mmCIF file with all atom_site columns, C-alpha atoms in Angstrom:
data_model
loop_
_atom_site.group_PDB
_atom_site.id
_atom_site.type_symbol
_atom_site.label_atom_id
_atom_site.label_alt_id
_atom_site.label_comp_id
_atom_site.label_asym_id
_atom_site.label_entity_id
_atom_site.label_seq_id
_atom_site.pdbx_PDB_ins_code
_atom_site.Cartn_x
_atom_site.Cartn_y
_atom_site.Cartn_z
_atom_site.occupancy
_atom_site.B_iso_or_equiv
_atom_site.pdbx_formal_charge
_atom_site.auth_seq_id
_atom_site.auth_comp_id
_atom_site.auth_asym_id
_atom_site.auth_atom_id
_atom_site.pdbx_PDB_model_num
ATOM 1   C CA . MET A 1 1   ? -32.696 -12.748 -12.468 1.00 61.00 ? 1   MET A CA 1
ATOM 2   C CA . PRO A 1 2   ? -29.609 -10.519 -12.032 1.00 72.00 ? 2   PRO A CA 1
ATOM 3   C CA . SER A 1 3   ? -27.381 -10.991 -9.014  1.00 80.00 ? 3   SER A CA 1
ATOM 4   C CA . PRO A 1 4   ? -27.545 -8.244  -6.394  1.00 83.00 ? 4   PRO A CA 1
ATOM 5   C CA . PRO A 1 5   ? -24.806 -5.604  -6.397  1.00 89.00 ? 5   PRO A CA 1
ATOM 6   C CA . GLU A 1 6   ? -21.800 -6.605  -4.270  1.00 93.00 ? 6   GLU A CA 1
ATOM 7   C CA . THR A 1 7   ? -18.467 -5.129  -3.206  1.00 95.00 ? 7   THR A CA 1
ATOM 8   C CA . ARG A 1 8   ? -15.445 -6.899  -1.727  1.00 97.00 ? 8   ARG A CA 1
ATOM 9   C CA . LEU A 1 9   ? -12.575 -5.051  -0.033  1.00 97.00 ? 9   LEU A CA 1
ATOM 10  C CA . THR A 1 10  ? -9.303  -6.376  1.348   1.00 98.00 ? 10  THR A CA 1
ATOM 11  C CA . ILE A 1 11  ? -8.418  -4.387  4.457   1.00 97.00 ? 11  ILE A CA 1
ATOM 12  C CA . PRO A 1 12  ? -5.074  -4.597  6.291   1.00 97.00 ? 12  PRO A CA 1
ATOM 13  C CA . LEU A 1 13  ? -5.212  -5.110  10.045  1.00 97.00 ? 13  LEU A CA 1
ATOM 14  C CA . ARG A 1 14  ? -3.457  -2.627  12.335  1.00 95.00 ? 14  ARG A CA 1
ATOM 15  C CA . TRP A 1 15  ? -2.040  -3.092  15.820  1.00 95.00 ? 15  TRP A CA 1
ATOM 16  C CA . ARG A 1 16  ? -4.507  -0.544  17.165  1.00 95.00 ? 16  ARG A CA 1
ATOM 17  C CA . ASP A 1 17  ? -7.387  -2.755  15.934  1.00 96.00 ? 17  ASP A CA 1
ATOM 18  C CA . MET A 1 18  ? -6.561  -5.463  18.482  1.00 96.00 ? 18  MET A CA 1
ATOM 19  C CA . ASP A 1 19  ? -7.870  -5.788  22.018  1.00 94.00 ? 19  ASP A CA 1
ATOM 20  C CA . MET A 1 20  ? -6.077  -7.032  25.139  1.00 93.00 ? 20  MET A CA 1
ATOM 21  C CA . LEU A 1 21  ? -6.821  -10.656 24.199  1.00 93.00 ? 21  LEU A CA 1
ATOM 22  C CA . GLY A 1 22  ? -4.955  -10.228 20.920  1.00 93.00 ? 22  GLY A CA 1
ATOM 23  C CA . HIS A 1 23  ? -7.916  -10.382 18.597  1.00 94.00 ? 23  HIS A CA 1
ATOM 24  C CA . LEU A 1 24  ? -9.865  -7.832  16.598  1.00 97.00 ? 24  LEU A CA 1
ATOM 25  C CA . ASN A 1 25  ? -11.785 -5.478  18.861  1.00 96.00 ? 25  ASN A CA 1
ATOM 26  C CA . GLN A 1 26  ? -15.537 -5.756  18.402  1.00 94.00 ? 26  GLN A CA 1
ATOM 27  C CA . ALA A 1 27  ? -15.861 -2.035  17.640  1.00 95.00 ? 27  ALA A CA 1
ATOM 28  C CA . VAL A 1 28  ? -13.426 -2.381  14.714  1.00 97.00 ? 28  VAL A CA 1
ATOM 29  C CA . TYR A 1 29  ? -15.767 -4.852  13.002  1.00 97.00 ? 29  TYR A CA 1
ATOM 30  C CA . HIS A 1 30  ? -18.263 -2.011  12.690  1.00 95.00 ? 30  HIS A CA 1
ATOM 31  C CA . GLU A 1 31  ? -15.601 0.237   11.130  1.00 96.00 ? 31  GLU A CA 1
ATOM 32  C CA . LEU A 1 32  ? -14.871 -2.512  8.587   1.00 97.00 ? 32  LEU A CA 1
ATOM 33  C CA . LEU A 1 33  ? -18.563 -2.843  7.733   1.00 97.00 ? 33  LEU A CA 1
ATOM 34  C CA . GLU A 1 34  ? -18.866 0.926   7.364   1.00 96.00 ? 34  GLU A CA 1
ATOM 35  C CA . GLU A 1 35  ? -15.919 1.030   4.963   1.00 96.00 ? 35  GLU A CA 1
ATOM 36  C CA . ALA A 1 36  ? -17.439 -1.725  2.807   1.00 96.00 ? 36  ALA A CA 1
ATOM 37  C CA . ARG A 1 37  ? -20.899 -0.089  2.847   1.00 94.00 ? 37  ARG A CA 1
ATOM 38  C CA . GLY A 1 38  ? -19.372 3.182   1.728   1.00 92.00 ? 38  GLY A CA 1
ATOM 39  C CA . ALA A 1 39  ? -17.498 1.477   -1.121  1.00 93.00 ? 39  ALA A CA 1
ATOM 40  C CA . LEU A 1 40  ? -20.674 -0.250  -2.307  1.00 93.00 ? 40  LEU A CA 1
ATOM 41  C CA . LEU A 1 41  ? -22.719 2.957   -2.211  1.00 89.00 ? 41  LEU A CA 1
ATOM 42  C CA . LEU A 1 42  ? -20.009 4.893   -4.074  1.00 87.00 ? 42  LEU A CA 1
ATOM 43  C CA . ASP A 1 43  ? -19.947 2.186   -6.735  1.00 86.00 ? 43  ASP A CA 1
ATOM 44  C CA . LEU A 1 44  ? -23.728 2.294   -7.069  1.00 85.00 ? 44  LEU A CA 1
ATOM 45  C CA . ALA A 1 45  ? -23.747 6.113   -7.182  1.00 79.00 ? 45  ALA A CA 1
ATOM 46  C CA . GLY A 1 46  ? -22.156 6.017   -10.634 1.00 73.00 ? 46  GLY A CA 1
ATOM 47  C CA . ARG A 1 47  ? -24.842 3.764   -12.110 1.00 67.00 ? 47  ARG A CA 1
ATOM 48  C CA . GLY A 1 48  ? -28.151 4.847   -13.604 1.00 58.00 ? 48  GLY A CA 1
ATOM 49  C CA . THR A 1 49  ? -29.058 7.729   -15.843 1.00 49.00 ? 49  THR A CA 1
ATOM 50  C CA . GLN A 1 50  ? -29.221 10.337  -13.085 1.00 53.00 ? 50  GLN A CA 1
ATOM 51  C CA . GLN A 1 51  ? -26.119 9.417   -11.054 1.00 48.00 ? 51  GLN A CA 1
ATOM 52  C CA . VAL A 1 52  ? -27.981 7.954   -8.076  1.00 50.00 ? 52  VAL A CA 1
ATOM 53  C CA . HIS A 1 53  ? -26.475 9.768   -5.040  1.00 57.00 ? 53  HIS A CA 1
ATOM 54  C CA . HIS A 1 54  ? -28.966 9.446   -2.259  1.00 73.00 ? 54  HIS A CA 1
ATOM 55  C CA . THR A 1 55  ? -28.394 9.849   1.438   1.00 87.00 ? 55  THR A CA 1
ATOM 56  C CA . TYR A 1 56  ? -29.021 7.068   3.948   1.00 92.00 ? 56  TYR A CA 1
ATOM 57  C CA . VAL A 1 57  ? -28.836 6.717   7.708   1.00 95.00 ? 57  VAL A CA 1
ATOM 58  C CA . LEU A 1 58  ? -27.905 3.570   9.573   1.00 96.00 ? 58  LEU A CA 1
ATOM 59  C CA . ALA A 1 59  ? -30.934 2.142   11.373  1.00 97.00 ? 59  ALA A CA 1
ATOM 60  C CA . ARG A 1 60  ? -29.795 -1.315  12.455  1.00 97.00 ? 60  ARG A CA 1
ATOM 61  C CA . VAL A 1 61  ? -26.682 -3.496  12.655  1.00 97.00 ? 61  VAL A CA 1
ATOM 62  C CA . GLU A 1 62  ? -26.780 -7.223  13.330  1.00 97.00 ? 62  GLU A CA 1
ATOM 63  C CA . LEU A 1 63  ? -23.471 -9.071  13.558  1.00 97.00 ? 63  LEU A CA 1
ATOM 64  C CA . ASP A 1 64  ? -22.580 -12.621 14.582  1.00 98.00 ? 64  ASP A CA 1
ATOM 65  C CA . TYR A 1 65  ? -18.957 -13.218 15.569  1.00 97.00 ? 65  TYR A CA 1
ATOM 66  C CA . ARG A 1 66  ? -17.919 -16.702 14.379  1.00 97.00 ? 66  ARG A CA 1
ATOM 67  C CA . HIS A 1 67  ? -14.123 -16.877 14.476  1.00 97.00 ? 67  HIS A CA 1
ATOM 68  C CA . GLU A 1 68  ? -11.397 -14.765 16.040  1.00 96.00 ? 68  GLU A CA 1
ATOM 69  C CA . VAL A 1 69  ? -9.342  -12.427 13.889  1.00 98.00 ? 69  VAL A CA 1
ATOM 70  C CA . ARG A 1 70  ? -5.717  -11.948 14.994  1.00 97.00 ? 70  ARG A CA 1
ATOM 71  C CA . LYS A 1 71  ? -3.084  -9.438  13.856  1.00 96.00 ? 71  LYS A CA 1
ATOM 72  C CA . ASP A 1 72  ? -1.074  -12.277 12.288  1.00 96.00 ? 72  ASP A CA 1
ATOM 73  C CA . HIS A 1 73  ? -3.919  -12.843 9.822   1.00 97.00 ? 73  HIS A CA 1
ATOM 74  C CA . GLY A 1 74  ? -2.609  -9.677  8.168   1.00 97.00 ? 74  GLY A CA 1
ATOM 75  C CA . THR A 1 75  ? -5.785  -8.731  6.286   1.00 98.00 ? 75  THR A CA 1
ATOM 76  C CA . VAL A 1 76  ? -9.485  -9.465  6.146   1.00 98.00 ? 76  VAL A CA 1
ATOM 77  C CA . ASP A 1 77  ? -11.834 -9.364  3.188   1.00 98.00 ? 77  ASP A CA 1
ATOM 78  C CA . VAL A 1 78  ? -15.135 -7.619  3.786   1.00 98.00 ? 78  VAL A CA 1
ATOM 79  C CA . THR A 1 79  ? -18.017 -8.315  1.438   1.00 98.00 ? 79  THR A CA 1
ATOM 80  C CA . VAL A 1 80  ? -21.261 -6.414  1.310   1.00 98.00 ? 80  VAL A CA 1
ATOM 81  C CA . ARG A 1 81  ? -24.193 -7.076  -0.986  1.00 96.00 ? 81  ARG A CA 1
ATOM 82  C CA . VAL A 1 82  ? -27.677 -5.678  -1.363  1.00 96.00 ? 82  VAL A CA 1
ATOM 83  C CA . GLY A 1 83  ? -30.060 -8.129  0.274   1.00 96.00 ? 83  GLY A CA 1
ATOM 84  C CA . ARG A 1 84  ? -33.481 -6.494  0.273   1.00 95.00 ? 84  ARG A CA 1
ATOM 85  C CA . VAL A 1 85  ? -34.759 -3.213  -1.106  1.00 95.00 ? 85  VAL A CA 1
ATOM 86  C CA . GLY A 1 86  ? -37.909 -1.932  0.548   1.00 96.00 ? 86  GLY A CA 1
ATOM 87  C CA . THR A 1 87  ? -39.986 1.181   0.095   1.00 96.00 ? 87  THR A CA 1
ATOM 88  C CA . LYS A 1 88  ? -37.830 3.341   2.370   1.00 96.00 ? 88  LYS A CA 1
ATOM 89  C CA . SER A 1 89  ? -34.991 1.047   3.418   1.00 96.00 ? 89  SER A CA 1
ATOM 90  C CA . ILE A 1 90  ? -32.236 -1.229  2.168   1.00 96.00 ? 90  ILE A CA 1
ATOM 91  C CA . THR A 1 91  ? -30.928 -4.332  3.918   1.00 98.00 ? 91  THR A CA 1
ATOM 92  C CA . LEU A 1 92  ? -27.275 -5.098  3.217   1.00 98.00 ? 92  LEU A CA 1
ATOM 93  C CA . GLU A 1 93  ? -25.629 -8.445  3.990   1.00 98.00 ? 93  GLU A CA 1
ATOM 94  C CA . HIS A 1 94  ? -22.022 -8.448  5.242   1.00 97.00 ? 94  HIS A CA 1
ATOM 95  C CA . GLU A 1 95  ? -19.245 -10.973 5.798   1.00 98.00 ? 95  GLU A CA 1
ATOM 96  C CA . VAL A 1 96  ? -15.785 -10.512 7.288   1.00 98.00 ? 96  VAL A CA 1
ATOM 97  C CA . LEU A 1 97  ? -13.506 -13.234 5.926   1.00 98.00 ? 97  LEU A CA 1
ATOM 98  C CA . LEU A 1 98  ? -10.060 -14.406 6.969   1.00 98.00 ? 98  LEU A CA 1
ATOM 99  C CA . PRO A 1 99  ? -7.443  -14.833 4.213   1.00 97.00 ? 99  PRO A CA 1
ATOM 100 C CA . ASP A 1 100 ? -8.258  -18.562 3.993   1.00 98.00 ? 100 ASP A CA 1
ATOM 101 C CA . GLY A 1 101 ? -11.965 -17.806 3.423   1.00 97.00 ? 101 GLY A CA 1
ATOM 102 C CA . THR A 1 102 ? -13.131 -18.616 6.957   1.00 98.00 ? 102 THR A CA 1
ATOM 103 C CA . VAL A 1 103 ? -16.107 -16.448 7.914   1.00 98.00 ? 103 VAL A CA 1
ATOM 104 C CA . ALA A 1 104 ? -15.061 -14.478 10.981  1.00 98.00 ? 104 ALA A CA 1
ATOM 105 C CA . ALA A 1 105 ? -18.298 -12.503 11.234  1.00 98.00 ? 105 ALA A CA 1
ATOM 106 C CA . ALA A 1 106 ? -21.537 -12.218 9.299   1.00 98.00 ? 106 ALA A CA 1
ATOM 107 C CA . GLY A 1 107 ? -24.589 -10.062 9.592   1.00 97.00 ? 107 GLY A CA 1
ATOM 108 C CA . SER A 1 108 ? -26.713 -7.357  8.092   1.00 98.00 ? 108 SER A CA 1
ATOM 109 C CA . THR A 1 109 ? -27.377 -3.658  8.267   1.00 97.00 ? 109 THR A CA 1
ATOM 110 C CA . VAL A 1 110 ? -30.477 -1.659  7.486   1.00 98.00 ? 110 VAL A CA 1
ATOM 111 C CA . LEU A 1 111 ? -30.104 1.727   5.860   1.00 97.00 ? 111 LEU A CA 1
ATOM 112 C CA . VAL A 1 112 ? -33.047 4.106   5.624   1.00 97.00 ? 112 VAL A CA 1
ATOM 113 C CA . GLY A 1 113 ? -33.374 6.663   2.852   1.00 94.00 ? 113 GLY A CA 1
ATOM 114 C CA . TRP A 1 114 ? -32.921 10.072  4.443   1.00 92.00 ? 114 TRP A CA 1
ATOM 115 C CA . ASP A 1 115 ? -34.429 13.407  3.437   1.00 91.00 ? 115 ASP A CA 1
ATOM 116 C CA . MET A 1 116 ? -31.929 16.046  4.538   1.00 89.00 ? 116 MET A CA 1
ATOM 117 C CA . GLN A 1 117 ? -34.458 18.898  4.364   1.00 90.00 ? 117 GLN A CA 1
ATOM 118 C CA . ALA A 1 118 ? -37.352 17.186  6.130   1.00 93.00 ? 118 ALA A CA 1
ATOM 119 C CA . ARG A 1 119 ? -34.961 15.470  8.593   1.00 94.00 ? 119 ARG A CA 1
ATOM 120 C CA . GLY A 1 120 ? -36.780 12.163  8.201   1.00 94.00 ? 120 GLY A CA 1
ATOM 121 C CA . ALA A 1 121 ? -37.177 8.985   6.189   1.00 95.00 ? 121 ALA A CA 1
ATOM 122 C CA . ARG A 1 122 ? -37.868 9.265   2.490   1.00 94.00 ? 122 ARG A CA 1
ATOM 123 C CA . THR A 1 123 ? -39.244 6.894   -0.141  1.00 95.00 ? 123 THR A CA 1
ATOM 124 C CA . LEU A 1 124 ? -36.630 5.383   -2.461  1.00 93.00 ? 124 LEU A CA 1
ATOM 125 C CA . SER A 1 125 ? -37.000 6.496   -6.085  1.00 90.00 ? 125 SER A CA 1
ATOM 126 C CA . ASP A 1 126 ? -37.779 4.002   -8.852  1.00 90.00 ? 126 ASP A CA 1
ATOM 127 C CA . GLU A 1 127 ? -34.359 4.543   -10.433 1.00 86.00 ? 127 GLU A CA 1
ATOM 128 C CA . GLU A 1 128 ? -32.644 4.160   -7.077  1.00 87.00 ? 128 GLU A CA 1
ATOM 129 C CA . ARG A 1 129 ? -34.497 0.875   -6.492  1.00 89.00 ? 129 ARG A CA 1
ATOM 130 C CA . ALA A 1 130 ? -33.487 -0.351  -9.969  1.00 88.00 ? 130 ALA A CA 1
ATOM 131 C CA . VAL A 1 131 ? -29.807 0.416   -9.303  1.00 87.00 ? 131 VAL A CA 1
ATOM 132 C CA . LEU A 1 132 ? -29.944 -1.208  -5.859  1.00 89.00 ? 132 LEU A CA 1
ATOM 133 C CA . THR A 1 133 ? -31.559 -4.386  -7.197  1.00 88.00 ? 133 THR A CA 1
ATOM 134 C CA . GLY A 1 134 ? -29.293 -4.576  -10.236 1.00 82.00 ? 134 GLY A CA 1
ATOM 135 C CA . THR A 1 135 ? -32.207 -4.515  -12.688 1.00 78.00 ? 135 THR A CA 1
#
């Protein structure tokens, strides 16, 4: 069985990312996840015979904060992998890692296939599902 598609980004931390306690603001975690999701989807868009370029909307975010992230950590690695591919949705699994590999946060997001014309959920195509599952 093939491993699910995955992307890993190293992202530098900025002063503006920190809160008054000196650690990464909770809202910034969501920006990091968004950046990693976008990188994964761009990577997947180039696979397949028809250049899979489908539109998705964010339906759910679940995130557990496990360890503080401080500016002096310098960077974090953000991983995102395809967890589950449903009929109309995709569940992605995320981790935010400190430079030493400590998991600072972990969770998942659900993306729903979006039909721009009908303004509603759409069924994922067979090719799209194959690309998302790595088969």
